[in-house]
Amino acid sequence: MNANIKKVEYAVRGPIVQRAVQIEKELKEGVKKPFNEVIKANIGDAHAMGQRPVTFFRQVLALCSYPELLDDDKFPEDTKYRAQRILKACGGSSIGAYTASQGIECVRQDVSRYIERRDGGVPCDPDNIYLTTGASDGIVTMLKLLTAGEGRTRTGVMIPIPQYPLYSAAIAELGAVQLNYYLDEDKCWGLDISELQRSLQAASKHCNPRVLCIINPGNPTGQVQSRERIEDVIRFAAKERLFLMADEVYQDNVYAEGCKFYSFKKVLYEMGPEYFNTVELASFHSTSKCYMGECGMRGGYMEVINMDSEVKAQLTKLVSVRLCPPVPGQALMALVTNSPQPGEPSHAQFLKERTATLGDLAQKAKLTEEILNTVPGIRCNPVQGAMYSFPQITLPERAIREAKEKGQAPDMFYCMKLLEETGICLVPGSGFGQKEGTYHFRMTILPPADKLKILLSKVKEFHQRFTKCYS
Amino acid sequence: MNANIKKVEYAVRGPIVQRAVQIEKELKEGVKKPFNEVIKANIGDAHAMGQRPVTFFRQVLALCSYPELLDDDKFPEDTKYRAQRILKACGGSSIGAYTASQGIECVRQDVSRYIERRDGGVPCDPDNIYLTTGASDGIVTMLKLLTAGEGRTRTGVMIPIPQYPLYSAAIAELGAVQLNYYLDEDKCWGLDISELQRSLQAASKHCNPRVLCIINPGNPTGQVQSRERIEDVIRFAAKERLFLMADEVYQDNVYAEGCKFYSFKKVLYEMGPEYFNTVELASFHSTSKCYMGECGMRGGYMEVINMDSEVKAQLTKLVSVRLCPPVPGQALMALVTNSPQPGEPSHAQFLKERTATLGDLAQKAKLTEEILNTVPGIRCNPVQGAMYSFPQITLPERAIREAKEKGQAPDMFYCMKLLEETGICLVPGSGFGQKEGTYHFRMTILPPADKLKILLSKVKEFHQRFTKCYS
């Protein structure tokens, strides 16, 4: 078998999650546990945590699935209009037909108008938009296109540490070289250009660094990059001729006061033509996060700018081999980027639902940070954005020794004990990467507020018990 | 960029299709052509060719998308029951939640019961089922898992010629070695074991042959393998210790009298435990073909048997990196494999729709073969199954020379001229592979019968004109 696949690791669905699924089965079978349910705070899966789908989206999807409903008075006119527009763009007016491999043209137009609005008028060409099967698919496709070589000429891909493990998994699978740059936990997981420089210099002897990945807002670290920092990154990428991959799937998930989402595209544009016409950039978005939380639909897009036209032709060919992204996900992306406008019948309810979800998340971000910081031995940066807290935990020496004797990462040992004793499923920091000698876990802020409070107080109790037990 | 990607070719969406899209735009813009519309007979896209979706499927998908409809009297009880069962298996009862990476458990159960019924009771373990994003995704994932090595140790993958170009594209992308075995056009695209033997022997000097791919019913060649031939292939795979990949996405598309679909799994079982407990097999299915034609939903599954348990664990990890297949496609796979039963309210209509579609396809398969065989210089094998005819065309020497001067494959030259003159979009045989010095095209049998007749008579006229012009 393929040796690269053996090297792939994916903590978000790793051994701890497998054990959680097993425990759920045991509970169902009546096995006695010190808890009644498993709470999965390991993955950003909003609907599974009780968030309701946006009514407008689901009405249009129902209409697209079963167009006989277009005669039904229950559906507002704007849902019918959207459904008819999508159906008209599908072969045989069916979402069961293949679409263009790059995605339905009118959906790519919706996406490009959305990007233009988001970025205050920066132009966006629908030909630069590729619809994808979730953001993961886009990221893997782009890495596949950009990585090459053997031995010392292998492509180096710079990724943040801590990182979302899709990156390390894809790099391992492709046989490329993972180049770590560390985010500064003491500066709220800030990005420091001198650290990028260090990482690049250390790498250039043994590989060919060509790609720089940024996750903003940060996953698992929840920080939101400032405009100045994004400018620094762009200057760095321009100077070092790196292809920028901007993972911007949490672009609506910004909670902290004073923080704002700036897209790499917008900043690039505003830095002037010497940057906007030269720096190669791919930006990724998804229907899975923000206020939508539609993970199961596997919708997403990427915008690709300044890519060499021959390479772009290769990208277009590459995506054609998979025929097309799932059409329900494409349709959903059309709705996200062309949502109800003032004056349309669905507007009020849409706005209410979106505002409630984002407001709720902002509150839970604050709550999580506050409660975790009351625990001696847990230190949590502000959750400025995205959907996760990534606190540092202090582990007693004896626990670290015992974990190592078991061949486990100390924070895996901790999270496994937490799961067995409380039913709470978190992901150990070692699955994302962290500075040697530090320990963390990633926890989503998605459970409903009352459940989140219980979860946090259970984590608190557990941490105190664990610390006492191993001190 | 990745040099392997440059080698990828995918004729089904290649230059001829790009030109067809361009011509469609020109027609819209009012450019005068000798035809009014482009007929795309290049790809098995049933809904785009006017086939109507199965009502039952779409009703359940609408209910899953917008569960408020569960109160609606318009929907039969069995559609509601199916929708509720799927929703209950989803996190937060939403198809917007991630599922297990291998697919929703109750869907995998439906699939395994379907396989057991199909194969007359041969046992099927739901743990061996992996839901996929269409069959393409499953095939590429499996090839990725199984191919490895450098230079002379690279994995060799045996594929039929003519083949569906997903195989050659994936093999090129992965840097594996494509090993051709030729189907026998004179024996209705039959599979000959001595040819498998020849192909394997020729290969074993320069690579490590490990995988044998079979497409049955055949794409693009439309043949249906006999039970005896499948037994031969299994014996060959067992003797040579090859991993069998059986592409069985056209399993319901069998039209010719005396032909029957036998799954590799069933034949393997009936050959006794020395085969059933040892031969490694992955079989692929999809929601895109058969009577469903739901290509845009990207639903599919693979069944994997006798895979080494450690390799299987790696497969499970590998699919987890993409989180999960699209949930609407999973739901659809549940409906295909757990369709309405006698006594259920949707049964009569479901049966009527399925029977009509398959009956219609059988007629069109016959019609296509008959009309093409009336044309001097076109020779078409019976379309026993699948959705395509793959006739051999005789091209005048002068046309072959002119094509070669242009750097085009002669059948590409032919198909391009056909497209420009008639608006009919076919795929040249060179995109699938063919014996040196022979020329073919692939044409789907999917257009509605009246349109298909026009299409065939236009092909006939064109072929006569072309032959005359270049003779």
Coordinates of N, CA and C in Angstrom, one line a residue, chain B residues 241-345:
Chain B
R241 N -2.4 -13.1 -7.3 CA -2.5 -12.3 -6.1 C -2.8 -10.8 -6.5
L242 N -3.8 -10.6 -7.3 CA -4.1 -9.2 -7.7 C -5.3 -8.8 -6.9
F243 N -5.4 -7.5 -6.5 CA -6.5 -6.9 -5.9 C -7.5 -6.6 -7.0
L244 N -8.7 -7.1 -6.8 CA -9.8 -6.9 -7.8 C -10.6 -5.6 -7.6
M245 N -10.7 -4.7 -8.5 CA -11.6 -3.6 -8.4 C -12.7 -3.7 -9.5
A246 N -13.9 -3.9 -9.0 CA -15.0 -4.2 -9.9 C -15.9 -3.0 -9.9
D247 N -15.9 -2.3 -11.1 CA -16.7 -1.1 -11.3 C -18.1 -1.6 -11.8
E248 N -19.1 -1.6 -10.9 CA -20.4 -2.2 -11.2 C -21.5 -1.2 -11.2
V249 N -21.2 0.0 -11.6 CA -22.1 1.1 -11.5 C -23.3 1.0 -12.5
Y250 N -23.2 0.1 -13.5 CA -24.3 -0.1 -14.4 C -25.0 -1.4 -14.2
Q251 N -25.1 -1.8 -12.9 CA -25.6 -3.1 -12.6 C -27.0 -3.3 -13.0
D252 N -27.8 -2.3 -13.0 CA -29.2 -2.4 -13.5 C -29.4 -2.2 -15.0
N253 N -28.3 -1.8 -15.6 CA -28.4 -1.4 -17.1 C -28.0 -2.6 -17.9
V254 N -28.9 -3.6 -18.0 CA -28.6 -4.8 -18.8 C -29.8 -5.0 -19.7
Y255 N -29.6 -5.0 -21.0 CA -30.7 -4.9 -22.0 C -30.8 -6.2 -22.8
A256 N -29.6 -6.7 -23.2 CA -29.7 -7.7 -24.3 C -30.2 -9.1 -23.7
E257 N -31.0 -9.7 -24.6 CA -31.5 -11.0 -24.2 C -30.3 -12.0 -24.0
G258 N -30.5 -12.8 -22.9 CA -29.5 -13.8 -22.6 C -28.4 -13.2 -21.7
C259 N -28.4 -11.9 -21.5 CA -27.4 -11.3 -20.7 C -27.9 -11.1 -19.3
K260 N -27.1 -11.2 -18.3 CA -27.5 -11.0 -16.9 C -26.4 -10.4 -16.1
F261 N -26.7 -9.5 -15.2 CA -25.6 -9.0 -14.4 C -25.2 -10.0 -13.2
Y262 N -24.0 -10.4 -13.1 CA -23.5 -11.1 -12.0 C -22.5 -10.3 -11.3
S263 N -22.7 -10.1 -10.0 CA -21.7 -9.3 -9.3 C -20.4 -10.2 -9.0
F264 N -19.3 -9.5 -9.0 CA -18.1 -10.3 -8.6 C -18.2 -10.9 -7.3
K265 N -18.8 -10.2 -6.4 CA -19.0 -10.7 -5.0 C -19.8 -12.0 -5.0
K266 N -20.8 -12.1 -5.7 CA -21.7 -13.3 -5.7 C -20.9 -14.5 -6.4
V267 N -20.3 -14.2 -7.5 CA -19.5 -15.3 -8.1 C -18.4 -15.8 -7.2
L268 N -17.7 -14.8 -6.6 CA -16.6 -15.1 -5.7 C -17.1 -16.1 -4.6
Y269 N -18.3 -15.7 -4.0 CA -18.9 -16.5 -3.0 C -19.2 -17.9 -3.4
E270 N -19.8 -18.0 -4.6 CA -20.2 -19.3 -5.1 C -19.1 -20.2 -5.6
M271 N -17.9 -19.6 -5.7 CA -16.7 -20.4 -6.1 C -16.1 -21.1 -4.9
G272 N -16.7 -20.8 -3.7 CA -16.3 -21.5 -2.5 C -15.3 -20.7 -1.7
P273 N -15.1 -21.2 -0.4 CA -14.3 -20.5 0.6 C -12.9 -20.2 0.2
E274 N -12.3 -21.1 -0.6 CA -10.9 -20.9 -0.9 C -10.7 -19.6 -1.7
Y275 N -11.8 -19.2 -2.4 CA -11.8 -17.9 -3.1 C -12.4 -16.8 -2.2
F276 N -13.6 -17.1 -1.7 CA -14.4 -16.1 -1.0 C -13.6 -15.6 0.2
N277 N -12.8 -16.4 0.8 CA -12.1 -15.9 2.0 C -10.7 -15.4 1.7
T278 N -10.3 -15.3 0.5 CA -9.0 -14.9 0.2 C -8.8 -13.7 -0.8
V279 N -9.6 -13.8 -1.9 CA -9.5 -12.8 -3.0 C -9.9 -11.4 -2.5
E280 N -9.0 -10.4 -2.6 CA -9.3 -9.1 -2.2 C -10.1 -8.4 -3.3
L281 N -11.3 -7.8 -2.9 CA -12.2 -7.2 -3.9 C -12.8 -5.9 -3.3
A282 N -12.8 -4.9 -4.2 CA -13.6 -3.7 -3.9 C -14.6 -3.6 -5.1
S283 N -15.9 -3.4 -4.7 CA -16.9 -3.2 -5.7 C -17.5 -1.8 -5.6
F284 N -17.8 -1.2 -6.7 CA -18.2 0.2 -6.6 C -19.6 0.4 -7.2
H285 N -20.4 1.2 -6.6 CA -21.7 1.5 -7.1 C -22.0 3.0 -6.9
S286 N -23.1 3.5 -7.5 CA -23.3 4.9 -7.7 C -24.8 5.2 -7.8
T287 N -25.2 6.4 -7.4 CA -26.5 6.9 -7.6 C -26.7 7.5 -9.0
S288 N -25.6 7.6 -9.8 CA -25.6 8.4 -11.0 C -26.2 7.6 -12.2
K289 N -26.1 6.3 -12.2 CA -26.5 5.5 -13.4 C -27.7 4.7 -13.2
C290 N -27.8 3.5 -13.8 CA -29.0 2.6 -13.6 C -30.3 3.4 -14.0
Y291 N -31.3 3.3 -13.2 CA -32.6 4.0 -13.6 C -32.6 5.4 -12.8
M292 N -31.7 5.6 -11.9 CA -31.7 6.8 -11.1 C -31.2 8.0 -11.8
G293 N -30.0 7.9 -12.4 CA -29.4 9.0 -13.1 C -29.2 10.2 -12.3
E294 N -29.0 10.1 -11.0 CA -28.8 11.2 -10.1 C -27.3 11.6 -10.0
C295 N -26.7 12.0 -11.1 CA -25.3 12.3 -11.2 C -24.9 13.5 -10.2
G296 N -25.7 14.5 -10.2 CA -25.4 15.7 -9.5 C -25.4 15.5 -8.0
M297 N -26.0 14.4 -7.5 CA -26.0 14.2 -6.0 C -24.7 13.6 -5.5
R298 N -23.9 13.1 -6.4 CA -22.6 12.5 -6.0 C -22.8 11.5 -4.9
G299 N -23.6 10.5 -5.0 CA -23.8 9.4 -4.1 C -23.1 8.2 -4.6
G300 N -22.6 7.4 -3.7 CA -22.0 6.1 -4.1 C -21.6 5.3 -2.9
Y301 N -21.2 4.1 -3.2 CA -20.6 3.3 -2.1 C -19.6 2.3 -2.6
M302 N -18.7 1.8 -1.8 CA -17.9 0.7 -2.2 C -18.0 -0.4 -1.1
E303 N -17.9 -1.6 -1.5 CA -17.8 -2.7 -0.6 C -16.4 -3.3 -0.7
V304 N -15.8 -3.5 0.4 CA -14.4 -3.9 0.4 C -14.3 -5.3 1.2
I305 N -13.9 -6.3 0.5 CA -13.8 -7.6 1.2 C -12.4 -8.2 1.1
N306 N -12.1 -8.9 2.2 CA -10.8 -9.6 2.4 C -9.6 -8.7 2.4
M307 N -9.9 -7.4 2.7 CA -8.7 -6.5 2.8 C -8.0 -6.7 4.1
D308 N -6.7 -6.8 4.1 CA -5.9 -6.9 5.3 C -6.4 -5.8 6.3
S309 N -6.6 -6.3 7.6 CA -7.3 -5.4 8.5 C -6.5 -4.1 8.8
E310 N -5.2 -4.2 8.8 CA -4.4 -3.0 9.0 C -4.5 -2.0 7.8
V311 N -4.6 -2.6 6.6 CA -4.8 -1.7 5.4 C -6.2 -1.1 5.5
K312 N -7.1 -1.9 5.9 CA -8.5 -1.3 6.1 C -8.5 -0.2 7.1
A313 N -7.8 -0.3 8.2 CA -7.7 0.8 9.1 C -7.2 2.0 8.5
Q314 N -6.2 1.8 7.6 CA -5.6 3.0 6.9 C -6.6 3.6 5.9
L315 N -7.4 2.8 5.3 CA -8.5 3.3 4.4 C -9.5 4.1 5.2
T316 N -9.9 3.6 6.4 CA -10.8 4.3 7.2 C -10.2 5.7 7.6
K317 N -9.0 5.7 8.0 CA -8.3 6.9 8.4 C -8.3 7.9 7.2
L318 N -7.9 7.3 6.0 CA -7.8 8.2 4.8 C -9.2 8.9 4.5
V319 N -10.3 8.1 4.5 CA -11.5 8.8 4.2 C -11.9 9.8 5.3
S320 N -11.4 9.6 6.5 CA -11.8 10.6 7.6 C -11.3 12.0 7.3
V321 N -10.2 12.1 6.5 CA -9.6 13.4 6.3 C -10.6 14.3 5.5
R322 N -11.4 13.6 4.7 CA -12.4 14.4 3.9 C -13.7 14.6 4.7
L323 N -13.7 14.2 6.0 CA -14.8 14.3 6.9 C -16.0 13.4 6.6
C324 N -16.8 13.7 5.5 CA -17.8 12.7 5.2 C -18.3 13.0 3.8
P325 N -18.9 11.9 3.1 CA -19.5 12.2 1.8 C -20.7 13.1 2.0
P326 N -21.1 13.8 0.9 CA -22.3 14.7 1.0 C -23.5 13.9 1.5
V327 N -24.2 14.5 2.5 CA -25.3 13.7 3.1 C -26.5 13.6 2.2
P328 N -26.9 14.5 1.3 CA -28.0 14.2 0.4 C -27.7 13.0 -0.5
G329 N -26.4 12.8 -0.9 CA -26.0 11.7 -1.7 C -26.1 10.4 -0.8
Q330 N -25.8 10.5 0.4 CA -25.9 9.3 1.3 C -27.4 8.9 1.5
A331 N -28.2 10.0 1.7 CA -29.7 9.7 1.8 C -30.2 9.0 0.6
L332 N -29.8 9.5 -0.6 CA -30.3 9.0 -1.8 C -29.8 7.5 -1.9
M333 N -28.6 7.2 -1.5 CA -28.1 5.8 -1.6 C -29.0 4.9 -0.7
A334 N -29.4 5.5 0.5 CA -30.3 4.7 1.3 C -31.6 4.4 0.6
L335 N -32.1 5.4 -0.2 CA -33.4 5.2 -0.9 C -33.3 4.2 -2.0
V336 N -32.2 4.3 -2.7 CA -31.9 3.4 -3.8 C -31.9 1.9 -3.3
T337 N -31.2 1.7 -2.2 CA -31.0 0.4 -1.6 C -32.2 -0.1 -0.7
N338 N -33.1 0.9 -0.4 CA -34.2 0.5 0.4 C -35.4 1.2 -0.2
S339 N -35.7 0.8 -1.4 CA -36.8 1.4 -2.2 C -38.1 0.9 -1.8
P340 N -39.2 1.5 -2.2 CA -40.6 1.1 -1.8 C -40.9 -0.3 -2.0
Q341 N -41.5 -1.0 -1.1 CA -41.8 -2.4 -1.2 C -43.3 -2.6 -1.5
P342 N -43.7 -3.7 -2.0 CA -45.1 -4.0 -2.3 C -45.9 -3.7 -1.0
G343 N -47.0 -3.0 -1.2 CA -47.8 -2.7 0.0 C -47.6 -1.3 0.5
E344 N -46.4 -0.7 0.2 CA -46.2 0.7 0.6 C -46.8 1.6 -0.4
P345 N -47.3 2.8 0.0 CA -48.0 3.7 -0.9 C -47.3 4.1 -2.1

